[in-house]
mmCIF file with all atom_site columns, C-alpha atoms in Angstrom:
data_model
loop_
_atom_site.group_PDB
_atom_site.id
_atom_site.type_symbol
_atom_site.label_atom_id
_atom_site.label_alt_id
_atom_site.label_comp_id
_atom_site.label_asym_id
_atom_site.label_entity_id
_atom_site.label_seq_id
_atom_site.pdbx_PDB_ins_code
_atom_site.Cartn_x
_atom_site.Cartn_y
_atom_site.Cartn_z
_atom_site.occupancy
_atom_site.B_iso_or_equiv
_atom_site.pdbx_formal_charge
_atom_site.auth_seq_id
_atom_site.auth_comp_id
_atom_site.auth_asym_id
_atom_site.auth_atom_id
_atom_site.pdbx_PDB_model_num
ATOM 1   C CA . UNK A 1 1   ? 38.627  0.528   -12.457 1.00 44.00 ? 27  UNK A CA 1
ATOM 2   C CA . UNK A 1 2   ? 38.780  3.065   -9.188  1.00 45.00 ? 28  UNK A CA 1
ATOM 3   C CA . UNK A 1 3   ? 35.509  5.355   -10.215 1.00 45.00 ? 29  UNK A CA 1
ATOM 4   C CA . UNK A 1 4   ? 33.907  2.153   -10.941 1.00 45.00 ? 30  UNK A CA 1
ATOM 5   C CA . UNK A 1 5   ? 33.633  1.201   -7.914  1.00 46.00 ? 31  UNK A CA 1
ATOM 6   C CA . UNK A 1 6   ? 33.296  3.991   -6.248  1.00 44.00 ? 32  UNK A CA 1
ATOM 7   C CA . UNK A 1 7   ? 30.399  4.669   -7.838  1.00 45.00 ? 33  UNK A CA 1
ATOM 8   C CA . UNK A 1 8   ? 28.163  1.158   -7.712  1.00 45.00 ? 34  UNK A CA 1
ATOM 9   C CA . UNK A 1 9   ? 29.659  1.808   -3.668  1.00 45.00 ? 35  UNK A CA 1
ATOM 10  C CA . UNK A 1 10  ? 27.648  4.469   -4.341  1.00 44.00 ? 36  UNK A CA 1
ATOM 11  C CA . UNK A 1 11  ? 24.346  3.402   -6.077  1.00 44.00 ? 37  UNK A CA 1
ATOM 12  C CA . UNK A 1 12  ? 24.827  0.367   -3.481  1.00 47.00 ? 38  UNK A CA 1
ATOM 13  C CA . UNK A 1 13  ? 24.561  2.786   -0.946  1.00 44.00 ? 39  UNK A CA 1
ATOM 14  C CA . UNK A 1 14  ? 22.062  4.659   -2.145  1.00 46.00 ? 40  UNK A CA 1
ATOM 15  C CA . UNK A 1 15  ? 19.777  1.061   -2.927  1.00 51.00 ? 41  UNK A CA 1
ATOM 16  C CA . UNK A 1 16  ? 20.340  -0.147  0.909   1.00 50.00 ? 42  UNK A CA 1
ATOM 17  C CA . UNK A 1 17  ? 19.231  2.690   2.176   1.00 51.00 ? 43  UNK A CA 1
ATOM 18  C CA . UNK A 1 18  ? 15.965  2.984   0.723   1.00 57.00 ? 44  UNK A CA 1
ATOM 19  C CA . UNK A 1 19  ? 15.265  -0.461  1.376   1.00 79.00 ? 45  UNK A CA 1
ATOM 20  C CA . UNK A 1 20  ? 16.478  -0.051  5.183   1.00 87.00 ? 46  UNK A CA 1
ATOM 21  C CA . UNK A 1 21  ? 13.440  2.981   4.914   1.00 84.00 ? 47  UNK A CA 1
ATOM 22  C CA . UNK A 1 22  ? 11.354  0.560   2.899   1.00 86.00 ? 48  UNK A CA 1
ATOM 23  C CA . UNK A 1 23  ? 11.399  -1.570  5.124   1.00 89.00 ? 49  UNK A CA 1
ATOM 24  C CA . UNK A 1 24  ? 11.043  0.873   8.490   1.00 91.00 ? 50  UNK A CA 1
ATOM 25  C CA . UNK A 1 25  ? 7.745   2.289   6.874   1.00 90.00 ? 51  UNK A CA 1
ATOM 26  C CA . UNK A 1 26  ? 6.010   -1.426  6.400   1.00 93.00 ? 52  UNK A CA 1
ATOM 27  C CA . UNK A 1 27  ? 7.102   -2.513  8.943   1.00 95.00 ? 53  UNK A CA 1
ATOM 28  C CA . UNK A 1 28  ? 5.142   0.504   11.030  1.00 95.00 ? 54  UNK A CA 1
ATOM 29  C CA . UNK A 1 29  ? 1.987   -0.026  9.386   1.00 96.00 ? 55  UNK A CA 1
ATOM 30  C CA . UNK A 1 30  ? 2.146   -3.918  10.181  1.00 97.00 ? 56  UNK A CA 1
ATOM 31  C CA . UNK A 1 31  ? 2.261   -2.683  13.589  1.00 97.00 ? 57  UNK A CA 1
ATOM 32  C CA . UNK A 1 32  ? 0.066   -0.064  12.894  1.00 97.00 ? 58  UNK A CA 1
ATOM 33  C CA . UNK A 1 33  ? -2.895  -3.248  11.605  1.00 97.00 ? 59  UNK A CA 1
ATOM 34  C CA . UNK A 1 34  ? -1.718  -5.531  14.616  1.00 96.00 ? 60  UNK A CA 1
ATOM 35  C CA . UNK A 1 35  ? -2.582  -2.584  17.045  1.00 97.00 ? 61  UNK A CA 1
ATOM 36  C CA . UNK A 1 36  ? -6.277  -1.898  15.614  1.00 96.00 ? 62  UNK A CA 1
ATOM 37  C CA . UNK A 1 37  ? -6.998  -4.733  14.905  1.00 95.00 ? 63  UNK A CA 1
ATOM 38  C CA . UNK A 1 38  ? -7.505  -5.611  18.561  1.00 95.00 ? 64  UNK A CA 1
ATOM 39  C CA . UNK A 1 39  ? -9.809  -2.829  18.058  1.00 95.00 ? 65  UNK A CA 1
ATOM 40  C CA . UNK A 1 40  ? -13.609 -5.691  17.772  1.00 93.00 ? 66  UNK A CA 1
ATOM 41  C CA . UNK A 1 41  ? -16.397 -4.328  17.626  1.00 93.00 ? 67  UNK A CA 1
ATOM 42  C CA . UNK A 1 42  ? -20.038 -6.027  16.386  1.00 92.00 ? 68  UNK A CA 1
ATOM 43  C CA . UNK A 1 43  ? -21.672 -3.743  13.755  1.00 90.00 ? 69  UNK A CA 1
ATOM 44  C CA . UNK A 1 44  ? -24.820 -5.243  13.392  1.00 87.00 ? 70  UNK A CA 1
ATOM 45  C CA . UNK A 1 45  ? -26.494 -6.129  16.951  1.00 83.00 ? 71  UNK A CA 1
ATOM 46  C CA . UNK A 1 46  ? -28.088 -9.128  16.572  1.00 81.00 ? 72  UNK A CA 1
ATOM 47  C CA . UNK A 1 47  ? -24.506 -10.583 14.822  1.00 79.00 ? 73  UNK A CA 1
ATOM 48  C CA . UNK A 1 48  ? -22.494 -9.767  17.620  1.00 83.00 ? 74  UNK A CA 1
ATOM 49  C CA . UNK A 1 49  ? -19.913 -12.296 16.394  1.00 82.00 ? 75  UNK A CA 1
ATOM 50  C CA . UNK A 1 50  ? -18.640 -11.187 13.340  1.00 88.00 ? 76  UNK A CA 1
ATOM 51  C CA . UNK A 1 51  ? -16.810 -8.749  14.170  1.00 91.00 ? 77  UNK A CA 1
ATOM 52  C CA . UNK A 1 52  ? -15.487 -5.235  12.564  1.00 95.00 ? 78  UNK A CA 1
ATOM 53  C CA . UNK A 1 53  ? -12.445 -4.067  13.283  1.00 95.00 ? 79  UNK A CA 1
ATOM 54  C CA . UNK A 1 54  ? -10.326 -1.253  11.278  1.00 96.00 ? 80  UNK A CA 1
ATOM 55  C CA . UNK A 1 55  ? -7.200  -2.301  10.530  1.00 97.00 ? 81  UNK A CA 1
ATOM 56  C CA . UNK A 1 56  ? -7.907  -3.343  6.814   1.00 97.00 ? 82  UNK A CA 1
ATOM 57  C CA . UNK A 1 57  ? -7.632  1.028   6.541   1.00 97.00 ? 83  UNK A CA 1
ATOM 58  C CA . UNK A 1 58  ? -4.590  0.638   7.569   1.00 97.00 ? 84  UNK A CA 1
ATOM 59  C CA . UNK A 1 59  ? -3.721  -2.121  4.720   1.00 98.00 ? 85  UNK A CA 1
ATOM 60  C CA . UNK A 1 60  ? -5.506  -0.247  2.230   1.00 98.00 ? 86  UNK A CA 1
ATOM 61  C CA . UNK A 1 61  ? -3.358  2.846   3.265   1.00 97.00 ? 87  UNK A CA 1
ATOM 62  C CA . UNK A 1 62  ? -0.218  0.865   2.471   1.00 96.00 ? 88  UNK A CA 1
ATOM 63  C CA . UNK A 1 63  ? -1.307  0.250   -0.776  1.00 97.00 ? 89  UNK A CA 1
ATOM 64  C CA . UNK A 1 64  ? -2.359  3.091   -2.012  1.00 96.00 ? 90  UNK A CA 1
ATOM 65  C CA . UNK A 1 65  ? 1.116   4.883   -0.664  1.00 94.00 ? 91  UNK A CA 1
ATOM 66  C CA . UNK A 1 66  ? 3.409   2.005   -1.288  1.00 94.00 ? 92  UNK A CA 1
ATOM 67  C CA . UNK A 1 67  ? 1.568   -0.906  -3.848  1.00 95.00 ? 93  UNK A CA 1
ATOM 68  C CA . UNK A 1 68  ? -0.041  -4.046  -3.779  1.00 97.00 ? 94  UNK A CA 1
ATOM 69  C CA . UNK A 1 69  ? 3.677   -5.783  -2.100  1.00 95.00 ? 95  UNK A CA 1
ATOM 70  C CA . UNK A 1 70  ? 2.818   -3.323  0.426   1.00 95.00 ? 96  UNK A CA 1
ATOM 71  C CA . UNK A 1 71  ? -0.954  -4.217  0.623   1.00 97.00 ? 97  UNK A CA 1
ATOM 72  C CA . UNK A 1 72  ? 0.324   -7.594  1.146   1.00 97.00 ? 98  UNK A CA 1
ATOM 73  C CA . UNK A 1 73  ? 2.479   -7.415  3.878   1.00 97.00 ? 99  UNK A CA 1
ATOM 74  C CA . UNK A 1 74  ? 1.074   -5.435  5.658   1.00 97.00 ? 100 UNK A CA 1
ATOM 75  C CA . UNK A 1 75  ? -2.439  -8.020  4.773   1.00 97.00 ? 101 UNK A CA 1
ATOM 76  C CA . UNK A 1 76  ? -0.122  -11.026 6.167   1.00 97.00 ? 102 UNK A CA 1
ATOM 77  C CA . UNK A 1 77  ? 1.321   -10.153 8.932   1.00 97.00 ? 103 UNK A CA 1
ATOM 78  C CA . UNK A 1 78  ? -1.133  -7.888  10.874  1.00 96.00 ? 104 UNK A CA 1
ATOM 79  C CA . UNK A 1 79  ? -3.092  -10.845 11.763  1.00 96.00 ? 105 UNK A CA 1
ATOM 80  C CA . UNK A 1 80  ? -0.093  -13.098 13.143  1.00 95.00 ? 106 UNK A CA 1
ATOM 81  C CA . UNK A 1 81  ? -0.933  -12.821 16.570  1.00 95.00 ? 107 UNK A CA 1
ATOM 82  C CA . UNK A 1 82  ? -4.750  -13.987 15.872  1.00 95.00 ? 108 UNK A CA 1
ATOM 83  C CA . UNK A 1 83  ? -3.492  -17.197 14.588  1.00 94.00 ? 109 UNK A CA 1
ATOM 84  C CA . UNK A 1 84  ? -2.410  -18.035 17.611  1.00 93.00 ? 110 UNK A CA 1
ATOM 85  C CA . UNK A 1 85  ? -5.949  -17.632 19.158  1.00 93.00 ? 111 UNK A CA 1
ATOM 86  C CA . UNK A 1 86  ? -8.495  -17.467 15.959  1.00 91.00 ? 112 UNK A CA 1
ATOM 87  C CA . UNK A 1 87  ? -6.589  -20.049 13.451  1.00 94.00 ? 113 UNK A CA 1
ATOM 88  C CA . UNK A 1 88  ? -9.719  -19.958 11.014  1.00 92.00 ? 114 UNK A CA 1
ATOM 89  C CA . UNK A 1 89  ? -11.160 -16.732 11.253  1.00 90.00 ? 115 UNK A CA 1
ATOM 90  C CA . UNK A 1 90  ? -7.513  -15.535 11.254  1.00 94.00 ? 116 UNK A CA 1
ATOM 91  C CA . UNK A 1 91  ? -7.503  -17.384 7.255   1.00 95.00 ? 117 UNK A CA 1
ATOM 92  C CA . UNK A 1 92  ? -10.882 -15.386 6.864   1.00 94.00 ? 118 UNK A CA 1
ATOM 93  C CA . UNK A 1 93  ? -9.787  -11.666 7.655   1.00 95.00 ? 119 UNK A CA 1
ATOM 94  C CA . UNK A 1 94  ? -6.543  -12.279 5.762   1.00 97.00 ? 120 UNK A CA 1
ATOM 95  C CA . UNK A 1 95  ? -8.135  -13.443 2.249   1.00 97.00 ? 121 UNK A CA 1
ATOM 96  C CA . UNK A 1 96  ? -11.293 -10.481 2.799   1.00 97.00 ? 122 UNK A CA 1
ATOM 97  C CA . UNK A 1 97  ? -7.676  -8.089  3.929   1.00 97.00 ? 123 UNK A CA 1
ATOM 98  C CA . UNK A 1 98  ? -5.894  -9.686  1.238   1.00 98.00 ? 124 UNK A CA 1
ATOM 99  C CA . UNK A 1 99  ? -8.826  -9.108  -1.009  1.00 98.00 ? 125 UNK A CA 1
ATOM 100 C CA . UNK A 1 100 ? -9.972  -5.242  -0.373  1.00 98.00 ? 126 UNK A CA 1
ATOM 101 C CA . UNK A 1 101 ? -5.892  -3.707  -0.517  1.00 98.00 ? 127 UNK A CA 1
ATOM 102 C CA . UNK A 1 102 ? -4.330  -5.245  -3.121  1.00 98.00 ? 128 UNK A CA 1
ATOM 103 C CA . UNK A 1 103 ? -7.053  -5.448  -5.173  1.00 98.00 ? 129 UNK A CA 1
ATOM 104 C CA . UNK A 1 104 ? -7.031  -1.816  -4.775  1.00 98.00 ? 130 UNK A CA 1
ATOM 105 C CA . UNK A 1 105 ? -3.642  -1.073  -4.871  1.00 98.00 ? 131 UNK A CA 1
ATOM 106 C CA . UNK A 1 106 ? -3.257  -2.280  -8.299  1.00 98.00 ? 132 UNK A CA 1
ATOM 107 C CA . UNK A 1 107 ? -6.131  -0.334  -9.509  1.00 98.00 ? 133 UNK A CA 1
ATOM 108 C CA . UNK A 1 108 ? -4.630  2.725   -7.903  1.00 97.00 ? 134 UNK A CA 1
ATOM 109 C CA . UNK A 1 109 ? -1.083  1.563   -9.173  1.00 96.00 ? 135 UNK A CA 1
ATOM 110 C CA . UNK A 1 110 ? -2.867  2.239   -12.824 1.00 96.00 ? 136 UNK A CA 1
ATOM 111 C CA . UNK A 1 111 ? -5.321  5.006   -11.992 1.00 95.00 ? 137 UNK A CA 1
ATOM 112 C CA . UNK A 1 112 ? -3.026  7.622   -9.561  1.00 92.00 ? 138 UNK A CA 1
ATOM 113 C CA . UNK A 1 113 ? -6.211  10.210  -9.458  1.00 93.00 ? 139 UNK A CA 1
ATOM 114 C CA . UNK A 1 114 ? -8.910  10.905  -6.908  1.00 93.00 ? 140 UNK A CA 1
ATOM 115 C CA . UNK A 1 115 ? -11.814 9.107   -9.095  1.00 96.00 ? 141 UNK A CA 1
ATOM 116 C CA . UNK A 1 116 ? -8.998  6.218   -9.570  1.00 96.00 ? 142 UNK A CA 1
ATOM 117 C CA . UNK A 1 117 ? -9.126  5.569   -5.487  1.00 96.00 ? 143 UNK A CA 1
ATOM 118 C CA . UNK A 1 118 ? -12.459 5.673   -5.759  1.00 96.00 ? 144 UNK A CA 1
ATOM 119 C CA . UNK A 1 119 ? -12.186 3.284   -8.256  1.00 97.00 ? 145 UNK A CA 1
ATOM 120 C CA . UNK A 1 120 ? -9.563  1.093   -6.281  1.00 98.00 ? 146 UNK A CA 1
ATOM 121 C CA . UNK A 1 121 ? -11.678 1.010   -3.015  1.00 98.00 ? 147 UNK A CA 1
ATOM 122 C CA . UNK A 1 122 ? -14.564 0.470   -5.546  1.00 98.00 ? 148 UNK A CA 1
ATOM 123 C CA . UNK A 1 123 ? -13.163 -2.877  -6.452  1.00 98.00 ? 149 UNK A CA 1
ATOM 124 C CA . UNK A 1 124 ? -11.152 -3.945  -4.390  1.00 98.00 ? 150 UNK A CA 1
ATOM 125 C CA . UNK A 1 125 ? -14.616 -4.001  -1.816  1.00 98.00 ? 151 UNK A CA 1
ATOM 126 C CA . UNK A 1 126 ? -16.839 -5.644  -4.458  1.00 98.00 ? 152 UNK A CA 1
ATOM 127 C CA . UNK A 1 127 ? -13.497 -8.641  -4.681  1.00 98.00 ? 153 UNK A CA 1
ATOM 128 C CA . UNK A 1 128 ? -13.461 -8.092  -0.529  1.00 98.00 ? 154 UNK A CA 1
ATOM 129 C CA . UNK A 1 129 ? -17.210 -9.446  -0.655  1.00 97.00 ? 155 UNK A CA 1
ATOM 130 C CA . UNK A 1 130 ? -16.811 -11.889 -2.765  1.00 98.00 ? 156 UNK A CA 1
ATOM 131 C CA . UNK A 1 131 ? -13.968 -13.148 -0.732  1.00 98.00 ? 157 UNK A CA 1
ATOM 132 C CA . UNK A 1 132 ? -15.658 -13.124 1.906   1.00 97.00 ? 158 UNK A CA 1
ATOM 133 C CA . UNK A 1 133 ? -18.754 -14.804 1.384   1.00 97.00 ? 159 UNK A CA 1
ATOM 134 C CA . UNK A 1 134 ? -17.207 -17.699 -0.109  1.00 97.00 ? 160 UNK A CA 1
ATOM 135 C CA . UNK A 1 135 ? -14.264 -18.050 2.401   1.00 95.00 ? 161 UNK A CA 1
ATOM 136 C CA . UNK A 1 136 ? -17.226 -18.691 4.641   1.00 94.00 ? 162 UNK A CA 1
ATOM 137 C CA . UNK A 1 137 ? -18.966 -20.857 2.981   1.00 96.00 ? 163 UNK A CA 1
ATOM 138 C CA . UNK A 1 138 ? -15.422 -23.060 3.551   1.00 95.00 ? 164 UNK A CA 1
ATOM 139 C CA . UNK A 1 139 ? -13.842 -22.008 6.745   1.00 94.00 ? 165 UNK A CA 1
ATOM 140 C CA . UNK A 1 140 ? -17.292 -21.484 8.992   1.00 91.00 ? 166 UNK A CA 1
ATOM 141 C CA . UNK A 1 141 ? -18.479 -24.983 8.749   1.00 93.00 ? 167 UNK A CA 1
ATOM 142 C CA . UNK A 1 142 ? -15.223 -25.812 9.688   1.00 90.00 ? 168 UNK A CA 1
ATOM 143 C CA . UNK A 1 143 ? -15.666 -24.319 13.334  1.00 85.00 ? 169 UNK A CA 1
ATOM 144 C CA . UNK A 1 144 ? -18.820 -23.634 13.771  1.00 86.00 ? 170 UNK A CA 1
ATOM 145 C CA . UNK A 1 145 ? -20.484 -27.001 13.402  1.00 86.00 ? 171 UNK A CA 1
ATOM 146 C CA . UNK A 1 146 ? -22.822 -25.455 11.000  1.00 91.00 ? 172 UNK A CA 1
ATOM 147 C CA . UNK A 1 147 ? -23.457 -26.835 7.164   1.00 95.00 ? 173 UNK A CA 1
ATOM 148 C CA . UNK A 1 148 ? -22.561 -25.179 3.884   1.00 96.00 ? 174 UNK A CA 1
ATOM 149 C CA . UNK A 1 149 ? -26.724 -24.820 3.474   1.00 96.00 ? 175 UNK A CA 1
ATOM 150 C CA . UNK A 1 150 ? -26.924 -22.959 6.917   1.00 95.00 ? 176 UNK A CA 1
ATOM 151 C CA . UNK A 1 151 ? -24.265 -20.645 6.043   1.00 94.00 ? 177 UNK A CA 1
ATOM 152 C CA . UNK A 1 152 ? -25.700 -19.905 2.763   1.00 96.00 ? 178 UNK A CA 1
ATOM 153 C CA . UNK A 1 153 ? -28.662 -18.843 4.248   1.00 96.00 ? 179 UNK A CA 1
ATOM 154 C CA . UNK A 1 154 ? -27.076 -16.431 6.717   1.00 94.00 ? 180 UNK A CA 1
ATOM 155 C CA . UNK A 1 155 ? -26.005 -15.014 3.528   1.00 95.00 ? 181 UNK A CA 1
ATOM 156 C CA . UNK A 1 156 ? -27.852 -12.342 2.324   1.00 95.00 ? 182 UNK A CA 1
ATOM 157 C CA . UNK A 1 157 ? -28.595 -11.560 6.362   1.00 93.00 ? 183 UNK A CA 1
ATOM 158 C CA . UNK A 1 158 ? -26.095 -11.470 7.752   1.00 93.00 ? 184 UNK A CA 1
ATOM 159 C CA . UNK A 1 159 ? -22.709 -11.985 5.846   1.00 94.00 ? 185 UNK A CA 1
ATOM 160 C CA . UNK A 1 160 ? -23.464 -9.374  2.903   1.00 95.00 ? 186 UNK A CA 1
ATOM 161 C CA . UNK A 1 161 ? -24.507 -6.732  5.205   1.00 95.00 ? 187 UNK A CA 1
ATOM 162 C CA . UNK A 1 162 ? -21.379 -6.497  7.527   1.00 96.00 ? 188 UNK A CA 1
ATOM 163 C CA . UNK A 1 163 ? -19.493 -6.872  4.984   1.00 96.00 ? 189 UNK A CA 1
ATOM 164 C CA . UNK A 1 164 ? -21.157 -4.027  3.340   1.00 97.00 ? 190 UNK A CA 1
ATOM 165 C CA . UNK A 1 165 ? -21.062 -2.082  6.262   1.00 96.00 ? 191 UNK A CA 1
ATOM 166 C CA . UNK A 1 166 ? -16.946 -3.376  7.129   1.00 96.00 ? 192 UNK A CA 1
ATOM 167 C CA . UNK A 1 167 ? -15.852 -2.074  3.757   1.00 97.00 ? 193 UNK A CA 1
ATOM 168 C CA . UNK A 1 168 ? -18.431 0.831   3.131   1.00 97.00 ? 194 UNK A CA 1
ATOM 169 C CA . UNK A 1 169 ? -15.688 1.990   6.833   1.00 97.00 ? 195 UNK A CA 1
ATOM 170 C CA . UNK A 1 170 ? -13.436 0.743   5.461   1.00 97.00 ? 196 UNK A CA 1
ATOM 171 C CA . UNK A 1 171 ? -13.628 3.026   1.445   1.00 97.00 ? 197 UNK A CA 1
ATOM 172 C CA . UNK A 1 172 ? -15.297 6.456   3.844   1.00 97.00 ? 198 UNK A CA 1
ATOM 173 C CA . UNK A 1 173 ? -11.727 6.744   6.197   1.00 97.00 ? 199 UNK A CA 1
ATOM 174 C CA . UNK A 1 174 ? -9.438  5.551   3.667   1.00 96.00 ? 200 UNK A CA 1
ATOM 175 C CA . UNK A 1 175 ? -10.642 8.503   1.782   1.00 95.00 ? 201 UNK A CA 1
ATOM 176 C CA . UNK A 1 176 ? -10.601 10.575  4.323   1.00 95.00 ? 202 UNK A CA 1
ATOM 177 C CA . UNK A 1 177 ? -7.058  9.550   5.906   1.00 95.00 ? 203 UNK A CA 1
ATOM 178 C CA . UNK A 1 178 ? -4.824  9.100   2.945   1.00 92.00 ? 204 UNK A CA 1
ATOM 179 C CA . UNK A 1 179 ? -4.514  12.411  1.355   1.00 89.00 ? 205 UNK A CA 1
ATOM 180 C CA . UNK A 1 180 ? -2.855  13.760  4.344   1.00 90.00 ? 206 UNK A CA 1
ATOM 181 C CA . UNK A 1 181 ? -0.755  10.466  5.292   1.00 90.00 ? 207 UNK A CA 1
ATOM 182 C CA . UNK A 1 182 ? 0.133   10.033  1.571   1.00 85.00 ? 208 UNK A CA 1
ATOM 183 C CA . UNK A 1 183 ? 1.589   13.819  2.336   1.00 84.00 ? 209 UNK A CA 1
ATOM 184 C CA . UNK A 1 184 ? 3.522   12.558  4.979   1.00 84.00 ? 210 UNK A CA 1
ATOM 185 C CA . UNK A 1 185 ? 4.765   9.329   4.358   1.00 79.00 ? 211 UNK A CA 1
ATOM 186 C CA . UNK A 1 186 ? 6.486   11.601  0.887   1.00 74.00 ? 212 UNK A CA 1
ATOM 187 C CA . UNK A 1 187 ? 7.190   14.148  2.042   1.00 75.00 ? 213 UNK A CA 1
ATOM 188 C CA . UNK A 1 188 ? 10.864  14.087  2.464   1.00 60.00 ? 214 UNK A CA 1
ATOM 189 C CA . UNK A 1 189 ? 11.093  12.407  -0.794  1.00 56.00 ? 215 UNK A CA 1
#
């Protein structure tokens, strides 16, 4: 009986340490995502209201490194500070980030190769762009004093190009930095 109790204690201690480490790593990604979400700039000069921030890259890396749950947590919590100043914009940012990072993480988990990463990032980009367009049709009329048809008229000249450029940047940077970051994160495992 004493041996069983000791073994259970060792197993629980091991799981607790793993959980603490996992929480710490997720928190690091959330903090990084929050920090870089404040770095905003327009990608298309005539559309300065559409701003790019690199936080989606952090969400993608977290998803690749730790799976869809990490991608979701970092996507949601990373934008939390913006909820107070721009609630509807935050909903849009979270929606697009979840679409890109969770989709990519799911695909990458099944196809854990370089080719799988490319397919994952492309799939995530397609889902994110679809969610961005749909989200703009629902959310933008609520705060921009525009009708749905006015927003729809912006899809081809503004929303689609912006989101394609944004996600292309996310994909390119993620492909450049993921492997070195992954090696660093999993170095002690």
